[in-house]
Amino acid sequence: MRAYLLESRYRRILDRIGEACVRVGRDPGEVTLVAVSKTFPVARVAELHGIGHVDFGENKVQELVEKAVALPGRLVGGGVRWHMIGHLQRNKARDVVTHADVFHALDSVRLASELSRRCEEAGRTLDCLVQVNVSGEESKFGIAADRVHSFVDDVSSLSHIRIVGLMTLAAPADNPEDVRHQLRLLRNLARSYPASTKGNRLDWLSMGMSGDYEVAIEEGATHVRIGSAIFGSRTPD
Ligand SMILES: *Cc1c(COP(=O)(O)O)cnc(C)c1O
């Protein structure tokens, strides 16, 4: 029963992603669904992986490590692609380098240096997205919108991380239309970055969660991070 529910929720999200793409003339193949499995057991991840889903996201290092040990990522020859989507402290950088395929929450030069150094030791390169605070809320992590381009320039000399795009969390809203302008701002920041600058490309836009992913896709998201709409509601921590 539960397995059936998970699969039907998942398929419904895929349908809605497809419909959102059609509305704005995009190819659904351009949008990656990152299934955010935080707080749910690895058995749920395995279930979804069993029906062919590849991309999973975690926002806490410890949980990422536990799940990636049980279900190894692409990096180490496994079938899952693990996305670390939450704030990271420098002293945990090594765990992300060991287990994650993609890091979505780069928000400081010091963290970027540490990740690059750890990647060099591990003999790998890590794809990173820069987290941008589009809502201007003080409580939010992320680089302020007017500093994003210079931040990307600042970290571009690091040899073992690759900046591939921008990520954001819009402000919580009952009506996703209320955050459309924030999602559009992220796209505009990526598009207005001069492509030639030091070889960086901001092709990926990681934005949109359970409440606003359809609007995010209409505004150009390449990665939507969806948790509760697939796995069910989380017990508040
Ligand atoms: C939890 C989380 C999500 C998914 O949130 P839902 O509302 O459950 O879809 C997306 N991004 C980040 C960074 C998260 O921590």
PDB file of C-alpha atoms and ligand atoms in Angstrom:
ATOM      1  CA  MET A   1       0.000   0.000   0.000  1.00  0.00           C
ATOM      2  CA  ARG A   2       2.676   2.444   1.013  1.00  0.00           C
ATOM      3  CA  ALA A   3       4.906   1.480  -1.899  1.00  0.00           C
ATOM      4  CA  TYR A   4       1.981   2.045  -4.221  1.00  0.00           C
ATOM      5  CA  LEU A   5       1.322   5.447  -2.692  1.00  0.00           C
ATOM      6  CA  LEU A   6       4.943   6.521  -3.082  1.00  0.00           C
ATOM      7  CA  GLU A   7       5.016   5.490  -6.707  1.00  0.00           C
ATOM      8  CA  SER A   8       1.729   7.162  -7.569  1.00  0.00           C
ATOM      9  CA  ARG A   9       2.770  10.411  -5.896  1.00  0.00           C
ATOM     10  CA  TYR A  10       6.068  10.274  -7.748  1.00  0.00           C
ATOM     11  CA  ARG A  11       4.392   9.677 -11.102  1.00  0.00           C
ATOM     12  CA  ARG A  12       1.966  12.497 -10.472  1.00  0.00           C
ATOM     13  CA  ILE A  13       4.861  14.897  -9.857  1.00  0.00           C
ATOM     14  CA  LEU A  14       6.535  13.759 -13.072  1.00  0.00           C
ATOM     15  CA  ASP A  15       3.266  14.421 -14.935  1.00  0.00           C
ATOM     16  CA  ARG A  16       2.968  17.894 -13.467  1.00  0.00           C
ATOM     17  CA  ILE A  17       6.584  18.667 -14.314  1.00  0.00           C
ATOM     18  CA  GLY A  18       5.818  17.610 -17.873  1.00  0.00           C
ATOM     19  CA  GLU A  19       2.700  19.793 -18.000  1.00  0.00           C
ATOM     20  CA  ALA A  20       4.568  22.818 -16.642  1.00  0.00           C
ATOM     21  CA  CYS A  21       7.201  22.325 -19.342  1.00  0.00           C
ATOM     22  CA  VAL A  22       4.554  22.137 -22.058  1.00  0.00           C
ATOM     23  CA  ARG A  23       2.982  25.405 -20.862  1.00  0.00           C
ATOM     24  CA  VAL A  24       6.196  27.290 -21.529  1.00  0.00           C
ATOM     25  CA  GLY A  25       7.487  25.256 -24.471  1.00  0.00           C
ATOM     26  CA  ARG A  26      10.303  23.540 -22.619  1.00  0.00           C
ATOM     27  CA  ASP A  27      11.544  19.989 -23.066  1.00  0.00           C
ATOM     28  CA  PRO A  28      10.843  17.959 -19.880  1.00  0.00           C
ATOM     29  CA  GLY A  29      14.247  16.366 -20.404  1.00  0.00           C
ATOM     30  CA  GLU A  30      15.784  19.690 -19.311  1.00  0.00           C
ATOM     31  CA  VAL A  31      14.345  19.362 -15.813  1.00  0.00           C
ATOM     32  CA  THR A  32      15.839  17.037 -13.211  1.00  0.00           C
ATOM     33  CA  LEU A  33      13.659  16.038 -10.286  1.00  0.00           C
ATOM     34  CA  VAL A  34      15.767  15.830  -7.153  1.00  0.00           C
ATOM     35  CA  ALA A  35      13.737  13.743  -4.694  1.00  0.00           C
ATOM     36  CA  VAL A  36      14.439  15.181  -1.242  1.00  0.00           C
ATOM     37  CA  SER A  37      14.494  12.180   1.081  1.00  0.00           C
ATOM     38  CA  LYS A  38      15.520  13.970   4.302  1.00  0.00           C
ATOM     39  CA  THR A  39      13.996  12.455   7.460  1.00  0.00           C
ATOM     40  CA  PHE A  40      12.727   9.437   5.494  1.00  0.00           C
ATOM     41  CA  PRO A  41      14.421   6.039   5.789  1.00  0.00           C
ATOM     42  CA  VAL A  42      16.792   4.816   3.125  1.00  0.00           C
ATOM     43  CA  ALA A  43      14.258   2.079   2.343  1.00  0.00           C
ATOM     44  CA  ARG A  44      12.046   4.762   0.734  1.00  0.00           C
ATOM     45  CA  VAL A  45      14.990   5.905  -1.363  1.00  0.00           C
ATOM     46  CA  ALA A  46      15.645   2.327  -2.415  1.00  0.00           C
ATOM     47  CA  GLU A  47      11.995   1.923  -3.382  1.00  0.00           C
ATOM     48  CA  LEU A  48      12.031   4.959  -5.621  1.00  0.00           C
ATOM     49  CA  HIS A  49      15.401   4.007  -7.019  1.00  0.00           C
ATOM     50  CA  GLY A  50      13.920   0.590  -7.739  1.00  0.00           C
ATOM     51  CA  ILE A  51      11.395   2.115 -10.119  1.00  0.00           C
ATOM     52  CA  GLY A  52      14.136   3.979 -11.907  1.00  0.00           C
ATOM     53  CA  HIS A  53      14.638   7.251 -10.088  1.00  0.00           C
ATOM     54  CA  VAL A  54      18.245   8.426  -9.862  1.00  0.00           C
ATOM     55  CA  ASP A  55      18.567  11.870  -8.212  1.00  0.00           C
ATOM     56  CA  PHE A  56      18.128  12.237  -4.450  1.00  0.00           C
ATOM     57  CA  GLY A  57      18.763  15.200  -2.155  1.00  0.00           C
ATOM     58  CA  GLU A  58      19.677  15.513   1.513  1.00  0.00           C
ATOM     59  CA  ASN A  59      20.127  18.715   3.505  1.00  0.00           C
ATOM     60  CA  LYS A  60      22.181  17.375   6.420  1.00  0.00           C
ATOM     61  CA  VAL A  61      25.635  15.878   6.089  1.00  0.00           C
ATOM     62  CA  GLN A  62      25.125  13.124   8.639  1.00  0.00           C
ATOM     63  CA  GLU A  63      22.003  11.865   6.937  1.00  0.00           C
ATOM     64  CA  LEU A  64      23.633  12.091   3.530  1.00  0.00           C
ATOM     65  CA  VAL A  65      26.538   9.979   4.739  1.00  0.00           C
ATOM     66  CA  GLU A  66      24.298   7.320   6.286  1.00  0.00           C
ATOM     67  CA  LYS A  67      22.166   6.972   3.193  1.00  0.00           C
ATOM     68  CA  ALA A  68      25.039   7.149   0.727  1.00  0.00           C
ATOM     69  CA  VAL A  69      26.844   4.395   2.597  1.00  0.00           C
ATOM     70  CA  ALA A  70      23.740   2.220   2.312  1.00  0.00           C
ATOM     71  CA  LEU A  71      23.026   3.199  -1.292  1.00  0.00           C
ATOM     72  CA  PRO A  72      26.236   4.394  -2.957  1.00  0.00           C
ATOM     73  CA  GLY A  73      26.268   7.265  -5.390  1.00  0.00           C
ATOM     74  CA  ARG A  74      27.555   7.606  -8.925  1.00  0.00           C
ATOM     75  CA  LEU A  75      30.863   8.881  -7.621  1.00  0.00           C
ATOM     76  CA  VAL A  76      31.748   5.461  -6.303  1.00  0.00           C
ATOM     77  CA  GLY A  77      30.119   3.456  -9.062  1.00  0.00           C
ATOM     78  CA  GLY A  78      26.625   3.235  -7.538  1.00  0.00           C
ATOM     79  CA  GLY A  79      23.359   3.995  -9.288  1.00  0.00           C
ATOM     80  CA  VAL A  80      22.109   6.972  -7.299  1.00  0.00           C
ATOM     81  CA  ARG A  81      23.139  10.592  -7.804  1.00  0.00           C
ATOM     82  CA  TRP A  82      23.386  12.226  -4.374  1.00  0.00           C
ATOM     83  CA  HIS A  83      22.756  15.959  -4.120  1.00  0.00           C
ATOM     84  CA  MET A  84      23.791  17.777  -0.953  1.00  0.00           C
ATOM     85  CA  ILE A  85      21.277  20.627  -0.894  1.00  0.00           C
ATOM     86  CA  GLY A  86      21.707  22.106   2.588  1.00  0.00           C
ATOM     87  CA  HIS A  87      24.059  24.498   4.326  1.00  0.00           C
ATOM     88  CA  LEU A  88      27.492  23.006   4.934  1.00  0.00           C
ATOM     89  CA  GLN A  89      30.047  23.795   7.591  1.00  0.00           C
ATOM     90  CA  ARG A  90      33.663  23.706   6.557  1.00  0.00           C
ATOM     91  CA  ASN A  91      34.573  20.975   9.018  1.00  0.00           C
ATOM     92  CA  LYS A  92      32.136  18.645   7.226  1.00  0.00           C
ATOM     93  CA  ALA A  93      33.386  19.417   3.724  1.00  0.00           C
ATOM     94  CA  ARG A  94      35.239  16.144   3.562  1.00  0.00           C
ATOM     95  CA  ASP A  95      32.062  14.086   4.001  1.00  0.00           C
ATOM     96  CA  VAL A  96      30.447  15.857   1.082  1.00  0.00           C
ATOM     97  CA  VAL A  97      33.543  15.289  -1.051  1.00  0.00           C
ATOM     98  CA  THR A  98      33.453  11.603  -0.143  1.00  0.00           C
ATOM     99  CA  HIS A  99      29.767  11.018  -0.785  1.00  0.00           C
ATOM    100  CA  ALA A 100      28.018  13.691  -2.833  1.00  0.00           C
ATOM    101  CA  ASP A 101      27.819  13.922  -6.592  1.00  0.00           C
ATOM    102  CA  VAL A 102      26.570  17.525  -6.600  1.00  0.00           C
ATOM    103  CA  PHE A 103      26.627  20.316  -4.009  1.00  0.00           C
ATOM    104  CA  HIS A 104      23.866  22.946  -4.227  1.00  0.00           C
ATOM    105  CA  ALA A 105      24.618  25.275  -1.320  1.00  0.00           C
ATOM    106  CA  LEU A 106      27.974  26.956  -1.866  1.00  0.00           C
ATOM    107  CA  ASP A 107      27.837  30.207   0.081  1.00  0.00           C
ATOM    108  CA  SER A 108      31.356  31.258   1.079  1.00  0.00           C
ATOM    109  CA  VAL A 109      34.825  31.534  -0.409  1.00  0.00           C
ATOM    110  CA  ARG A 110      36.331  29.720   2.567  1.00  0.00           C
ATOM    111  CA  LEU A 111      33.999  26.772   2.098  1.00  0.00           C
ATOM    112  CA  ALA A 112      34.783  26.738  -1.620  1.00  0.00           C
ATOM    113  CA  SER A 113      38.537  26.614  -0.890  1.00  0.00           C
ATOM    114  CA  GLU A 114      38.099  23.815   1.601  1.00  0.00           C
ATOM    115  CA  LEU A 115      35.971  21.782  -0.811  1.00  0.00           C
ATOM    116  CA  SER A 116      38.494  22.282  -3.601  1.00  0.00           C
ATOM    117  CA  ARG A 117      41.365  21.234  -1.338  1.00  0.00           C
ATOM    118  CA  ARG A 118      39.524  18.114  -0.173  1.00  0.00           C
ATOM    119  CA  CYS A 119      38.574  17.254  -3.752  1.00  0.00           C
ATOM    120  CA  GLU A 120      42.184  17.531  -4.804  1.00  0.00           C
ATOM    121  CA  GLU A 121      43.176  15.080  -2.062  1.00  0.00           C
ATOM    122  CA  ALA A 122      40.418  12.727  -3.172  1.00  0.00           C
ATOM    123  CA  GLY A 123      41.286  13.056  -6.848  1.00  0.00           C
ATOM    124  CA  ARG A 124      37.903  14.301  -7.964  1.00  0.00           C
ATOM    125  CA  THR A 125      36.057  17.398  -9.098  1.00  0.00           C
ATOM    126  CA  LEU A 126      32.793  18.537  -7.500  1.00  0.00           C
ATOM    127  CA  ASP A 127      29.985  20.287  -9.366  1.00  0.00           C
ATOM    128  CA  CYS A 128      28.709  23.155  -7.223  1.00  0.00           C
ATOM    129  CA  LEU A 129      25.825  25.592  -7.362  1.00  0.00           C
ATOM    130  CA  VAL A 130      26.032  28.923  -5.611  1.00  0.00           C
ATOM    131  CA  GLN A 131      23.207  29.506  -3.145  1.00  0.00           C
ATOM    132  CA  VAL A 132      21.630  32.912  -3.608  1.00  0.00           C
ATOM    133  CA  ASN A 133      19.423  34.688  -1.100  1.00  0.00           C
ATOM    134  CA  VAL A 134      16.765  36.019  -3.468  1.00  0.00           C
ATOM    135  CA  SER A 135      14.233  36.898  -0.814  1.00  0.00           C
ATOM    136  CA  GLY A 136      16.556  39.114   1.198  1.00  0.00           C
ATOM    137  CA  GLU A 137      15.382  37.457   4.421  1.00  0.00           C
ATOM    138  CA  GLU A 138      18.114  37.835   7.007  1.00  0.00           C
ATOM    139  CA  SER A 139      17.607  34.308   8.289  1.00  0.00           C
ATOM    140  CA  LYS A 140      18.490  32.793   4.935  1.00  0.00           C
ATOM    141  CA  PHE A 141      21.840  31.425   3.893  1.00  0.00           C
ATOM    142  CA  GLY A 142      23.198  32.458   0.538  1.00  0.00           C
ATOM    143  CA  ILE A 143      24.982  35.188  -1.315  1.00  0.00           C
ATOM    144  CA  ALA A 144      23.124  38.478  -1.808  1.00  0.00           C
ATOM    145  CA  ALA A 145      21.889  38.930  -5.365  1.00  0.00           C
ATOM    146  CA  ASP A 146      24.131  41.921  -6.072  1.00  0.00           C
ATOM    147  CA  ARG A 147      27.245  39.989  -5.053  1.00  0.00           C
ATOM    148  CA  VAL A 148      26.666  36.771  -6.960  1.00  0.00           C
ATOM    149  CA  HIS A 149      28.716  37.567 -10.065  1.00  0.00           C
ATOM    150  CA  SER A 150      31.748  38.719  -8.113  1.00  0.00           C
ATOM    151  CA  PHE A 151      31.451  35.669  -5.858  1.00  0.00           C
ATOM    152  CA  VAL A 152      31.537  33.352  -8.876  1.00  0.00           C
ATOM    153  CA  ASP A 153      34.615  35.208 -10.142  1.00  0.00           C
ATOM    154  CA  ASP A 154      36.259  34.885  -6.723  1.00  0.00           C
ATOM    155  CA  VAL A 155      35.919  31.109  -6.544  1.00  0.00           C
ATOM    156  CA  SER A 156      36.673  30.454 -10.198  1.00  0.00           C
ATOM    157  CA  SER A 157      40.406  30.056  -9.669  1.00  0.00           C
ATOM    158  CA  LEU A 158      39.846  26.979  -7.492  1.00  0.00           C
ATOM    159  CA  SER A 159      40.937  23.965  -9.473  1.00  0.00           C
ATOM    160  CA  HIS A 160      38.801  21.131  -8.128  1.00  0.00           C
ATOM    161  CA  ILE A 161      35.329  22.589  -7.908  1.00  0.00           C
ATOM    162  CA  ARG A 162      33.274  23.529 -10.930  1.00  0.00           C
ATOM    163  CA  ILE A 163      30.585  26.176 -10.665  1.00  0.00           C
ATOM    164  CA  VAL A 164      27.656  24.931 -12.733  1.00  0.00           C
ATOM    165  CA  GLY A 165      24.763  27.123 -11.652  1.00  0.00           C
ATOM    166  CA  LEU A 166      22.745  28.926  -9.022  1.00  0.00           C
ATOM    167  CA  MET A 167      20.385  27.656  -6.343  1.00  0.00           C
ATOM    168  CA  THR A 168      17.778  29.330  -4.183  1.00  0.00           C
ATOM    169  CA  LEU A 169      14.953  28.818  -1.739  1.00  0.00           C
ATOM    170  CA  ALA A 170      12.156  31.276  -2.300  1.00  0.00           C
ATOM    171  CA  ALA A 171      10.340  32.702   0.714  1.00  0.00           C
ATOM    172  CA  PRO A 172       7.543  30.474   2.016  1.00  0.00           C
ATOM    173  CA  ALA A 173       4.269  31.477   0.367  1.00  0.00           C
ATOM    174  CA  ASP A 174       0.728  30.154   0.269  1.00  0.00           C
ATOM    175  CA  ASN A 175       0.444  31.222  -3.331  1.00  0.00           C
ATOM    176  CA  PRO A 176       3.452  30.330  -5.499  1.00  0.00           C
ATOM    177  CA  GLU A 177       2.683  33.297  -7.748  1.00  0.00           C
ATOM    178  CA  ASP A 178       3.899  35.470  -4.880  1.00  0.00           C
ATOM    179  CA  VAL A 179       7.448  34.144  -5.316  1.00  0.00           C
ATOM    180  CA  ARG A 180       7.587  34.150  -9.100  1.00  0.00           C
ATOM    181  CA  HIS A 181       9.625  37.357  -9.102  1.00  0.00           C
ATOM    182  CA  GLN A 182      12.199  35.754  -6.764  1.00  0.00           C
ATOM    183  CA  LEU A 183      12.570  32.727  -9.029  1.00  0.00           C
ATOM    184  CA  ARG A 184      12.839  35.004 -12.055  1.00  0.00           C
ATOM    185  CA  LEU A 185      15.570  36.965 -10.314  1.00  0.00           C
ATOM    186  CA  LEU A 186      17.663  33.799 -10.000  1.00  0.00           C
ATOM    187  CA  ARG A 187      17.280  33.092 -13.704  1.00  0.00           C
ATOM    188  CA  ASN A 188      18.209  36.653 -14.596  1.00  0.00           C
ATOM    189  CA  LEU A 189      21.302  36.496 -12.393  1.00  0.00           C
ATOM    190  CA  ALA A 190      22.427  33.361 -14.201  1.00  0.00           C
ATOM    191  CA  ARG A 191      21.648  34.705 -17.670  1.00  0.00           C
ATOM    192  CA  SER A 192      23.353  38.027 -17.091  1.00  0.00           C
ATOM    193  CA  TYR A 193      26.621  36.452 -15.979  1.00  0.00           C
ATOM    194  CA  PRO A 194      29.103  36.928 -18.825  1.00  0.00           C
ATOM    195  CA  ALA A 195      29.630  33.382 -20.110  1.00  0.00           C
ATOM    196  CA  SER A 196      33.238  33.932 -21.002  1.00  0.00           C
ATOM    197  CA  THR A 197      34.298  35.112 -17.555  1.00  0.00           C
ATOM    198  CA  LYS A 198      37.012  32.714 -16.446  1.00  0.00           C
ATOM    199  CA  GLY A 199      35.246  29.776 -18.059  1.00  0.00           C
ATOM    200  CA  ASN A 200      32.390  29.539 -15.583  1.00  0.00           C
ATOM    201  CA  ARG A 201      28.938  28.677 -16.815  1.00  0.00           C
ATOM    202  CA  LEU A 202      25.763  29.149 -14.853  1.00  0.00           C
ATOM    203  CA  ASP A 203      23.626  26.678 -16.789  1.00  0.00           C
ATOM    204  CA  TRP A 204      21.858  25.012 -13.873  1.00  0.00           C
ATOM    205  CA  LEU A 205      19.072  26.643 -11.920  1.00  0.00           C
ATOM    206  CA  SER A 206      18.139  24.698  -8.792  1.00  0.00           C
ATOM    207  CA  MET A 207      14.865  26.191  -7.600  1.00  0.00           C
ATOM    208  CA  GLY A 208      11.355  25.052  -6.785  1.00  0.00           C
ATOM    209  CA  MET A 209      10.134  22.832  -3.948  1.00  0.00           C
ATOM    210  CA  SER A 210       6.833  21.038  -3.267  1.00  0.00           C
ATOM    211  CA  GLY A 211       4.900  24.306  -3.088  1.00  0.00           C
ATOM    212  CA  ASP A 212       6.372  26.219  -6.006  1.00  0.00           C
ATOM    213  CA  TYR A 213       8.043  23.832  -8.445  1.00  0.00           C
ATOM    214  CA  GLU A 214       5.606  24.435 -11.290  1.00  0.00           C
ATOM    215  CA  VAL A 215       6.201  28.187 -11.216  1.00  0.00           C
ATOM    216  CA  ALA A 216       9.945  27.493 -10.895  1.00  0.00           C
ATOM    217  CA  ILE A 217       9.864  25.389 -14.060  1.00  0.00           C
ATOM    218  CA  GLU A 218       7.981  28.125 -15.880  1.00  0.00           C
ATOM    219  CA  GLU A 219      10.790  30.460 -14.797  1.00  0.00           C
ATOM    220  CA  GLY A 220      13.544  28.176 -16.078  1.00  0.00           C
ATOM    221  CA  ALA A 221      14.443  25.726 -13.287  1.00  0.00           C
ATOM    222  CA  THR A 222      16.683  22.858 -14.415  1.00  0.00           C
ATOM    223  CA  HIS A 223      16.568  21.141 -11.003  1.00  0.00           C
ATOM    224  CA  VAL A 224      13.518  21.067  -8.755  1.00  0.00           C
ATOM    225  CA  ARG A 225      14.013  19.779  -5.203  1.00  0.00           C
ATOM    226  CA  ILE A 226      10.849  18.061  -4.042  1.00  0.00           C
ATOM    227  CA  GLY A 227      10.387  16.319  -0.709  1.00  0.00           C
ATOM    228  CA  SER A 228       6.990  16.238   0.947  1.00  0.00           C
ATOM    229  CA  ALA A 229       4.951  16.071  -2.263  1.00  0.00           C
ATOM    230  CA  ILE A 230       6.657  12.745  -2.986  1.00  0.00           C
ATOM    231  CA  PHE A 231       7.468  11.205   0.388  1.00  0.00           C
ATOM    232  CA  GLY A 232       4.669  12.697   2.486  1.00  0.00           C
ATOM    233  CA  SER A 233       4.727  15.249   5.271  1.00  0.00           C
ATOM    234  CA  ARG A 234       7.707  15.331   7.598  1.00  0.00           C
ATOM    235  CA  THR A 235       7.275  15.409  11.332  1.00  0.00           C
ATOM    236  CA  PRO A 236       8.505  18.864  12.390  1.00  0.00           C
ATOM    237  CA  ASP A 237      11.896  18.780  14.126  1.00  0.00           C
TER     238      ASP A 237
HETATM  239  C1  LIG B   1      13.563  20.157   2.470  1.00  0.00           C
HETATM  240  C2  LIG B   1      14.150  20.888   1.336  1.00  0.00           C
HETATM  241  C3  LIG B   1      13.513  20.889   0.082  1.00  0.00           C
HETATM  242  C4  LIG B   1      12.202  20.171  -0.201  1.00  0.00           C
HETATM  243  O1  LIG B   1      11.140  20.736   0.514  1.00  0.00           O
HETATM  244  P1  LIG B   1       9.628  20.245   0.294  1.00  0.00           P
HETATM  245  O2  LIG B   1       8.811  21.433   0.620  1.00  0.00           O
HETATM  246  O3  LIG B   1       9.413  19.098   1.203  1.00  0.00           O
HETATM  247  O4  LIG B   1       9.490  19.834  -1.122  1.00  0.00           O
HETATM  248  C5  LIG B   1      14.132  21.579  -0.943  1.00  0.00           C
HETATM  249  N1  LIG B   1      15.296  22.231  -0.777  1.00  0.00           N
HETATM  250  C6  LIG B   1      15.933  22.245   0.416  1.00  0.00           C
HETATM  251  C7  LIG B   1      17.223  22.986   0.531  1.00  0.00           C
HETATM  252  C8  LIG B   1      15.390  21.582   1.505  1.00  0.00           C
HETATM  253  O5  LIG B   1      16.042  21.606   2.675  1.00  0.00           O
END
